[in-house]
Structure formats: C-alpha cells, structure tokens
C-alpha cells in the first residue's frame, strides 16, 4: 500500500513496493506489468510525456514478415555491434521481440498498416541502416510519440500506479543493516522545492541516457544520465560508456533545436550527398547509405572536415510528393516550417549525440549488483548493443527487459521489507545560492569540451585534456553541492560531470578503435575485445 508520512525531522516520506525512476517506454512498461501485483510510484523529472521515447521517430525492430527470420535479426545486430555484443542477450531480445510488440499492440499503439496484394491487412514494415530485411514497425515517423502517449494513457487509468511528476531522483539509499541492499531514494520535489524520501522494496532505474553531456544532441533536456550517475555513486558496476552513438542525421538549421531526421528516410531510398548532389557513402562502405550509424556518422564528419563544410545533405526529393508526405509527415511539416521543402530540396544534416550504448551492468532479469535495484532501457548495459546500437533496437530493449524485470520482481514480492530508519535529509547547514552563473558556466564548459575532445573521433591527448577539466569541474561542483540547496540544474550538472568522467575513463581504457569509439592513436581492432567494466571503490 502507498503511504506518506512526515518524520520527526519534517522530511516527507513516501512508501511503495516498487519505485521506478523514469517515465519513458521502459519505466511505463514495467509499471503496467507490475501494477496488477503491487503499488508502484513512477518518478518523472518533467511531465510524463517528456523524454527520449517521445522523440524516437523510426520504429521498433521485430520479425513479422515471413521472408525474415529471428536468426537474421540476430546476425544483423551482431554485425552492427562490431564484435562486442553479448550473443546470448541478442538472441534473447530478438526471440522476445514479437511477443513484446504484440503486448504494445494490445495496449493500443497504432502501428501503421497496409493492404497486401491479396487484400489482407498487415503491418507496414520499413527498413533502416544495418537491417537486411524490412522489420521496423512504425507509426508514420513519430513512433516514439505513439508509444509514449499510449503507455501514458494506460498508466493514467490504473489505480495502483502513482505518478510523481516534476521530481528529480537525487541518490539511492543503501541499507545500513543489510549490506549491498537498497531501501529507496532521496528525491527533489521541484514544485515544492524540498527533498523527500521514497522508501521502496524494489527500485528500478529507467532514466535514459546521458547525451546531454554533449554540446550537440538529438535528445531532450532531461537526458542527463541521472540513473547511471546514481548507480555509480551507490557502487553499481558500469560498462562500455565509451560507446556514444552520434546519430548521423540531425537537422542543421539555427532554429531546428534538436530535431532528428529519421534513419527511415534512408531505408526508403534517401541518399547522403554534398551540396551539389554528389553521393559519397559508397566510398566508405559497400552498404552505402544503409551502413550502420557509426560508419555513416564518421563518414559525414570526415566529409565536413575535408571540405570545410558546415553540414552534409540528405536527399529524398526523387520520391513522389505523396509518398514523402504519407511516410514522413512530421519531418515534412517541421522542415517546411523552416523553409525547407523536402519534396524538392535536400535536407541539411549533421551528426549529433544520440544514444548511450553503455550503462549500468544488468543480467537477463535486469538486476544490477546492488540488491533490489534494477536498470532497464538506455540507462542499462545488457550487452545487446555492443560497440554500436543497430537502429530501432532501443525501444525494443526497453519493452523486452521491462517484461523480464517484472517477472523477476513478481516472484520476490512475498519477501520481507528492510524496515529500518532512513536518515533524514539535512539542510541545516546549506544556503540558497546567489551565484547561479557558476552552474551555467560549468554546464556550457563541460558540454563544449566533451564535444571537442570526446566526440566522433578521439585521441589520447584529447581524452587526457578532457579528464583534467572534468576533475576540476567535479571539485567545484562537489563543493557547491555541499554548501547550497539543491536545484534541478545543479543535480543534472552533478550527474553529467559524473557521466563525463565515466565516458572518458572507459575511453582511455580501450586501446583500440571499434564501433562508436574511434581513437586515432589506436586505429586497429583487437582480436579478442572485452566490455569495459568499471566499479567505484566504496
């Protein structure tokens, strides 16, 4: 039962069976699977519909076509992962993909359908980079929004799911009596500007990735690596943070913000080119415009630097007007609003930080090495993506491992609570900051040098420079955190600096170039690569 009380120290304490930090596809799927069995609190840093899931355009990979096979999906994922995927995890995900998509369909996600030649209604499947078959279920070019809104509607109607919007998670609370167990989390109520406690039997981190650590990103503002940073501070193992996926094609326009141009355009025949229309992807990979994202992003970066160009171009104007408007209505409207008619013009594009392939190490049940703590979605490292995530496997991973976590938690609900006192949050010695400019300055400095030094192409010197600056920023932020009251910007900056440190530490440990990690000082691949796994000494 969900309870709320006020302790002697005036700290508000909530109580639930399962705390889910994050309200995207992973978090809401787990909430819906668990709500029949227990009370669930879902923590949302903004409103429930804001997050990376909402901005996913392309779709979700699963084998629905008779000419396709699970074995082919497995092989394509392994190929894209550049020799660093966990083969057992890839097989597990691909084999559970169709069932997971059928669950979404039953919840009401409106995937596009079409009539076959025989008149039968079936799902329209598109193709993206790295895939050898059409296997991408989608809702036009706004699949993420369709998934997010459908799950949100289901959550809103469930009495056992309690949504806490505009709450930041601060830190996990570890048991003082039972080593290596978690008993809940400290959270920041942004509306009332106070720290509260959520006591929970189980806690799941579903906070997404940390691409906001880079100056240019396709992700929304909430993607600040909170779950990974919290898990690291609590002693969880972290892996493969050096593999940051830069989406090859974000819209290049001063008023575009972080608008993504879906990979599905290339799946439907769009090609990359110079301003004069000259194609170039055939020079970098035999798969041309349908090569995996790491290859395409590096190719665009190389051509921009070679030519001194601000961007490259993506052209689908050879397709009919009706085709473009039907399959890519949102991209068409957004570009049109900026004066770009994609039915007659090529789209200016640049790479931008898009996806964190590493994260909190988990097993097949989504468990971390901290008891009672799970991680799912982009915050987790399952081994599915290896050195490069294949397109449209991300939302799939969210659903598959949300279901896996639910099965494991349900079987443990009969266990006892660790019912011990939780230390109250002490703000007696902190004051309101009158130097918020420090946070803003550090924020911009961090994101800029991460882009310059730890971007698509890296060197040892660049990584060393980045680490020195990170260490200095970390000292400033730790001191700031100790002396001033918490705020949203300060909490996110604290987490982003932690994520930056993890990215650089992992990058410096990898003495090769593979997938998304390309170091000019180590251009070759090792014969027997291993995941980069690190853990904080407590």
XYZ file of N, CA and C in Angstrom, residues 224-380:
471
model
N 20.113 13.510 -18.888
C 21.338 13.912 -18.195
C 22.010 12.775 -17.427
N 21.740 11.531 -17.819
C 22.466 10.394 -17.248
C 22.233 10.170 -15.769
N 21.069 10.559 -15.254
C 20.835 10.516 -13.810
C 20.953 9.102 -13.231
N 20.350 8.135 -13.896
C 20.361 6.770 -13.371
C 21.750 6.179 -13.327
N 22.537 6.407 -14.374
C 23.901 5.890 -14.418
C 24.740 6.512 -13.306
N 24.611 7.822 -13.121
C 25.385 8.515 -12.083
C 24.975 8.049 -10.687
N 23.674 7.923 -10.442
C 23.200 7.440 -9.139
C 23.704 6.032 -8.861
N 23.634 5.182 -9.866
C 24.079 3.797 -9.708
C 25.576 3.733 -9.416
N 26.356 4.566 -10.115
C 27.813 4.604 -9.898
C 28.135 5.018 -8.464
N 27.463 6.069 -7.991
C 27.736 6.538 -6.624
C 27.368 5.493 -5.588
N 26.390 4.641 -5.910
C 25.943 3.623 -4.963
C 26.762 2.334 -5.045
N 27.670 2.249 -6.020
C 28.534 1.076 -6.108
C 28.158 0.071 -7.178
N 27.267 0.438 -8.092
C 26.914 -0.471 -9.183
C 28.023 -0.515 -10.236
N 28.108 -1.644 -10.893
C 29.064 -1.774 -11.989
C 28.532 -1.040 -13.225
N 29.458 -0.393 -13.953
C 29.129 0.372 -15.152
C 29.973 -0.174 -16.300
N 29.410 -0.221 -17.508
C 30.153 -0.789 -18.635
C 29.974 0.023 -19.907
N 31.036 0.019 -20.722
C 31.018 0.477 -22.117
C 30.525 1.909 -22.319
N 30.845 2.792 -21.387
C 30.411 4.179 -21.543
C 31.163 4.920 -22.652
N 32.217 4.302 -23.193
C 32.945 4.947 -24.295
C 32.164 4.902 -25.605
N 31.132 4.079 -25.661
C 30.389 3.920 -26.910
C 29.163 4.832 -26.924
N 29.373 6.044 -27.411
C 28.298 7.035 -27.532
C 27.902 7.127 -28.998
N 26.637 6.825 -29.265
C 26.196 6.857 -30.657
C 25.824 8.275 -31.079
N 26.440 8.718 -32.170
C 26.096 10.001 -32.765
C 25.184 9.718 -33.948
N 23.936 10.170 -33.846
C 23.024 9.943 -34.964
C 23.542 10.741 -36.151
N 23.643 10.108 -37.318
C 24.251 10.803 -38.464
C 23.471 12.013 -38.960
N 22.143 11.979 -38.781
C 21.346 12.981 -39.493
C 20.399 13.749 -38.576
N 20.923 14.792 -37.962
C 20.075 15.753 -37.276
C 19.945 16.993 -38.166
N 18.793 17.616 -38.114
C 18.525 18.769 -38.974
C 19.472 19.914 -38.635
N 20.148 20.441 -39.656
C 21.070 21.564 -39.465
C 20.363 22.853 -39.854
N 19.948 23.589 -38.835
C 19.266 24.868 -39.045
C 19.298 25.617 -37.723
N 19.544 26.917 -37.732
C 19.665 27.653 -36.463
C 18.422 27.593 -35.586
N 17.264 27.339 -36.165
C 16.027 27.299 -35.389
C 15.480 25.887 -35.225
N 16.296 24.875 -35.562
C 15.788 23.498 -35.558
C 15.838 22.850 -34.188
N 16.623 23.408 -33.262
C 16.761 22.761 -31.960
C 17.454 21.420 -32.124
N 16.863 20.354 -31.535
C 17.472 19.025 -31.606
C 16.641 18.085 -32.472
N 16.112 18.581 -33.579
C 15.202 17.787 -34.401
C 15.955 16.728 -35.204
N 15.489 15.496 -35.081
C 16.119 14.347 -35.714
C 15.495 14.086 -37.081
N 16.332 13.708 -38.049
C 15.843 13.247 -39.350
C 15.992 11.726 -39.363
N 14.887 11.034 -39.296
C 14.870 9.590 -39.081
C 15.697 8.815 -40.096
N 16.322 7.753 -39.602
C 17.063 6.844 -40.465
C 16.140 6.142 -41.464
N 14.847 6.138 -41.161
C 13.885 5.502 -42.063
C 13.880 6.173 -43.431
N 14.263 7.445 -43.536
C 14.353 8.080 -44.852
C 15.343 7.334 -45.734
N 16.506 6.991 -45.167
C 17.485 6.232 -45.948
C 16.973 4.829 -46.240
N 16.189 4.274 -45.289
C 15.584 2.975 -45.538
C 14.605 2.996 -46.700
N 14.052 4.167 -46.983
C 13.086 4.311 -48.080
C 13.701 4.972 -49.315
N 15.034 5.015 -49.357
C 15.683 5.452 -50.591
C 16.395 6.781 -50.566
N 16.358 7.523 -49.459
C 17.090 8.782 -49.388
C 18.597 8.509 -49.421
N 19.366 9.452 -49.948
C 20.815 9.270 -50.003
C 21.526 10.516 -49.484
N 22.708 10.301 -48.910
C 23.548 11.389 -48.424
C 24.382 11.943 -49.563
N 24.597 13.249 -49.531
C 25.333 13.875 -50.630
C 25.944 15.206 -50.186
N 26.818 15.729 -51.051
C 27.341 17.075 -50.865
C 26.291 18.082 -51.315
N 26.597 19.346 -51.147
C 25.655 20.399 -51.517
C 25.293 20.343 -52.999
N 26.249 19.889 -53.837
C 25.991 19.826 -55.279
C 25.301 18.539 -55.702
N 24.935 17.689 -54.723
C 24.219 16.453 -55.027
C 25.099 15.235 -55.194
N 26.430 15.386 -55.066
C 27.353 14.270 -55.235
C 27.239 13.291 -54.066
N 26.965 12.022 -54.358
C 26.879 10.995 -53.324
C 28.280 10.626 -52.829
N 28.377 10.193 -51.571
C 29.711 9.850 -51.053
C 29.758 8.580 -50.200
N 28.629 8.044 -49.756
C 28.684 6.922 -48.818
C 29.293 5.664 -49.427
N 29.221 5.519 -50.755
C 29.797 4.333 -51.399
C 31.317 4.273 -51.218
N 31.935 5.415 -50.909
C 33.387 5.450 -50.698
C 33.780 4.895 -49.334
N 32.820 4.774 -48.428
C 33.127 4.388 -47.053
C 32.657 2.981 -46.687
N 31.619 2.487 -47.368
C 31.092 1.174 -47.010
C 30.297 0.612 -48.187
N 30.403 -0.675 -48.400
C 29.699 -1.296 -49.532
C 28.182 -1.225 -49.383
N 27.715 -1.032 -48.138
C 26.275 -0.902 -47.915
C 25.776 0.512 -48.194
N 26.681 1.406 -48.481
C 26.322 2.770 -48.854
C 25.532 3.477 -47.768
N 24.398 4.041 -48.151
C 23.601 4.844 -47.219
C 22.924 4.012 -46.140
N 22.928 2.693 -46.284
C 22.329 1.820 -45.268
C 23.385 1.157 -44.389
N 24.585 1.721 -44.352
C 25.609 1.247 -43.414
C 25.182 1.590 -41.987
N 25.718 0.884 -40.973
C 25.390 1.203 -39.578
C 25.752 2.640 -39.207
N 25.163 3.117 -38.133
C 25.264 4.534 -37.776
C 26.682 5.004 -37.497
N 27.505 4.153 -36.876
C 28.862 4.599 -36.562
C 29.634 4.926 -37.834
N 29.458 4.113 -38.857
C 30.163 4.333 -40.125
C 29.635 5.572 -40.821
N 28.319 5.730 -40.832
C 27.717 6.893 -41.502
C 28.102 8.191 -40.804
N 28.068 8.194 -39.469
C 28.413 9.411 -38.722
C 29.865 9.812 -38.972
N 30.773 8.832 -38.969
C 32.182 9.146 -39.228
C 32.383 9.638 -40.656
N 31.629 9.064 -41.584
C 31.745 9.490 -42.979
C 31.313 10.944 -43.143
N 30.197 11.308 -42.533
C 29.728 12.693 -42.607
C 30.734 13.627 -41.950
N 31.220 13.228 -40.766
C 32.213 14.040 -40.057
C 33.467 14.226 -40.911
N 33.907 13.163 -41.566
C 35.109 13.224 -42.420
C 34.888 14.178 -43.594
N 33.743 14.052 -44.252
C 33.466 14.905 -45.415
C 33.321 16.374 -45.017
N 32.697 16.637 -43.885
C 32.574 18.018 -43.417
C 33.947 18.630 -43.158
N 34.827 17.868 -42.491
C 36.155 18.389 -42.184
C 37.001 18.513 -43.447
N 36.882 17.554 -44.368
C 37.663 17.583 -45.611
C 37.314 18.787 -46.468
N 36.018 19.117 -46.500
C 35.547 20.199 -47.356
C 35.397 21.528 -46.624
N 35.568 21.503 -45.284
C 35.326 22.704 -44.505
C 33.862 23.116 -44.543
N 32.984 22.128 -44.621
C 31.547 22.387 -44.743
C 30.865 22.351 -43.384
N 29.793 23.116 -43.247
C 29.027 23.140 -42.001
C 28.105 21.939 -41.865
N 27.777 21.298 -42.995
C 26.840 20.180 -42.956
C 26.961 19.368 -44.234
N 26.314 18.206 -44.237
C 26.088 17.438 -45.464
C 24.584 17.474 -45.740
N 24.140 16.721 -46.750
C 22.734 16.793 -47.161
C 22.149 15.396 -47.329
N 20.853 15.297 -47.046
C 20.111 14.049 -47.209
C 18.971 14.324 -48.187
N 18.936 13.562 -49.271
C 18.007 13.874 -50.367
C 17.012 12.733 -50.594
N 15.740 13.030 -50.447
C 14.677 12.079 -50.764
C 13.717 12.676 -51.790
N 14.127 13.770 -52.402
C 13.237 14.511 -53.301
C 12.903 13.743 -54.588
N 13.649 12.653 -54.872
C 13.353 11.844 -56.059
C 12.111 10.980 -55.873
N 11.645 10.868 -54.615
C 10.397 10.149 -54.347
C 9.211 11.078 -54.626
N 8.039 10.491 -54.792
C 6.862 11.302 -55.105
C 6.433 12.127 -53.897
N 5.761 13.237 -54.153
C 5.259 14.095 -53.077
C 4.361 13.321 -52.132
N 3.454 12.519 -52.702
C 2.504 11.776 -51.878
C 3.218 10.780 -50.980
N 4.229 10.104 -51.505
C 4.986 9.131 -50.722
C 5.663 9.807 -49.533
N 6.319 10.926 -49.791
C 7.051 11.637 -48.738
C 6.100 12.131 -47.650
N 5.012 12.739 -48.050
C 4.073 13.301 -47.073
C 3.358 12.222 -46.277
N 3.127 11.054 -46.890
C 2.457 9.959 -46.195
C 3.365 9.289 -45.179
N 4.605 9.021 -45.584
C 5.523 8.272 -44.723
C 6.271 9.144 -43.722
N 6.454 10.416 -44.036
C 7.242 11.290 -43.163
C 6.527 12.622 -42.930
N 5.293 12.570 -42.428
C 4.513 13.812 -42.295
C 5.106 14.808 -41.315
N 5.634 14.321 -40.201
C 6.182 15.232 -39.195
C 7.484 15.873 -39.658
N 8.334 15.076 -40.294
C 9.581 15.623 -40.823
C 9.282 16.628 -41.926
N 8.320 16.301 -42.772
C 7.937 17.235 -43.845
C 7.458 18.556 -43.265
N 6.558 18.472 -42.272
C 5.998 19.704 -41.699
C 7.059 20.528 -40.988
N 7.931 19.848 -40.229
C 8.956 20.581 -39.484
C 9.922 21.277 -40.437
N 10.379 20.569 -41.452
C 11.292 21.188 -42.416
C 10.604 22.316 -43.171
N 9.348 22.101 -43.541
C 8.604 23.126 -44.282
C 8.479 24.405 -43.454
N 8.303 24.233 -42.129
C 8.172 25.404 -41.255
C 9.447 26.222 -41.202
N 10.572 25.589 -41.577
C 11.863 26.273 -41.579
C 12.294 26.671 -42.989
N 11.366 26.550 -43.941
C 11.655 26.967 -45.301
C 12.328 25.921 -46.157
N 12.296 24.655 -45.724
C 12.909 23.568 -46.488
C 11.801 22.638 -46.978
N 11.647 22.534 -48.280
C 10.639 21.649 -48.875
C 11.330 20.357 -49.291
N 11.173 19.314 -48.489
C 11.930 18.078 -48.729
C 11.445 17.320 -49.964
N 10.318 17.744 -50.556
C 9.881 17.120 -51.803
C 10.660 17.654 -52.996
N 11.354 18.773 -52.808
C 12.128 19.367 -53.909
C 13.567 19.708 -53.519
N 13.874 19.675 -52.214
C 15.199 20.086 -51.741
C 15.828 18.997 -50.868
N 17.158 18.969 -50.865
C 17.883 18.104 -49.933
C 17.875 18.740 -48.550
N 17.930 17.895 -47.509
C 17.847 18.346 -46.122
C 19.264 18.536 -45.570
N 19.612 19.692 -45.049
C 20.929 19.866 -44.419
C 20.994 19.097 -43.100
N 22.032 18.269 -42.927
C 22.122 17.417 -41.736
C 23.536 17.411 -41.162
N 23.628 17.169 -39.854
C 24.906 16.987 -39.150
C 24.728 15.873 -38.118
N 25.818 15.205 -37.725
C 25.714 14.230 -36.634
C 25.503 14.939 -35.294
N 24.846 14.249 -34.365
C 24.658 14.770 -33.005
C 24.570 13.603 -32.047
N 25.018 13.813 -30.803
C 24.970 12.752 -29.789
C 23.530 12.273 -29.642
N 23.361 10.956 -29.651
C 22.014 10.406 -29.758
C 21.705 9.316 -28.747
N 22.674 8.431 -28.471
C 22.346 7.256 -27.657
C 23.575 6.793 -26.881
N 23.342 6.411 -25.622
C 24.402 5.899 -24.757
C 24.335 4.377 -24.768
N 25.301 3.737 -25.433
C 25.263 2.271 -25.548
C 25.697 1.571 -24.263
N 26.478 2.253 -23.439
C 26.865 1.676 -22.158
C 25.862 2.023 -21.079
N 26.166 1.619 -19.843
C 25.268 1.935 -18.743
C 25.499 1.037 -17.542
N 24.457 0.869 -16.747
C 24.522 0.068 -15.531
C 24.461 -1.407 -15.907
N 25.433 -2.172 -15.478
C 25.508 -3.589 -15.847
C 24.338 -4.362 -15.233
N 23.626 -5.114 -16.083
C 22.492 -5.908 -15.625
C 22.574 -7.320 -16.196
N 21.740 -8.219 -15.622
C 21.653 -9.585 -16.137
C 20.364 -9.756 -16.943
N 19.992 -10.992 -17.235
C 18.796 -11.248 -18.035
C 17.510 -10.825 -17.324
N 17.564 -10.659 -16.010
C 16.404 -10.207 -15.242
C 16.435 -8.711 -14.983
N 17.389 -8.008 -15.597
C 17.578 -6.561 -15.432
C 18.107 -6.196 -14.054
N 18.659 -7.152 -13.320
C 19.209 -6.885 -11.978
C 20.607 -6.282 -12.064
N 20.892 -5.348 -11.172
C 22.239 -4.820 -11.004
C 22.923 -5.597 -9.881
N 24.173 -5.241 -9.572
C 24.859 -5.907 -8.462
C 24.467 -5.333 -7.102
N 23.624 -4.296 -7.064
C 23.090 -3.774 -5.810
C 21.717 -4.394 -5.601
N 21.555 -5.118 -4.521
C 20.331 -5.868 -4.294
C 19.104 -4.958 -4.278
N 18.040 -5.444 -4.928
C 16.747 -4.741 -5.026
C 16.757 -3.596 -6.022
N 17.857 -3.438 -6.765
C 17.934 -2.381 -7.782
C 18.029 -3.008 -9.170
N 17.172 -2.521 -10.064
C 17.137 -2.975 -11.450
C 17.422 -1.773 -12.350
N 17.827 -2.055 -13.577
C 18.010 -0.983 -14.571
C 17.509 -1.490 -15.916
N 16.745 -0.652 -16.610
C 16.191 -1.039 -17.907
C 16.266 0.138 -18.881
N 16.255 -0.200 -20.164
C 16.306 0.836 -21.192
C 17.708 1.373 -21.393
N 17.796 2.599 -21.835
C 19.083 3.187 -22.190
C 20.019 3.349 -21.000
N 19.481 3.389 -19.796
C 20.330 3.507 -18.606
C 21.104 2.225 -18.325
N 20.672 1.121 -18.910
C 21.257 -0.184 -18.618
C 22.275 -0.603 -19.673
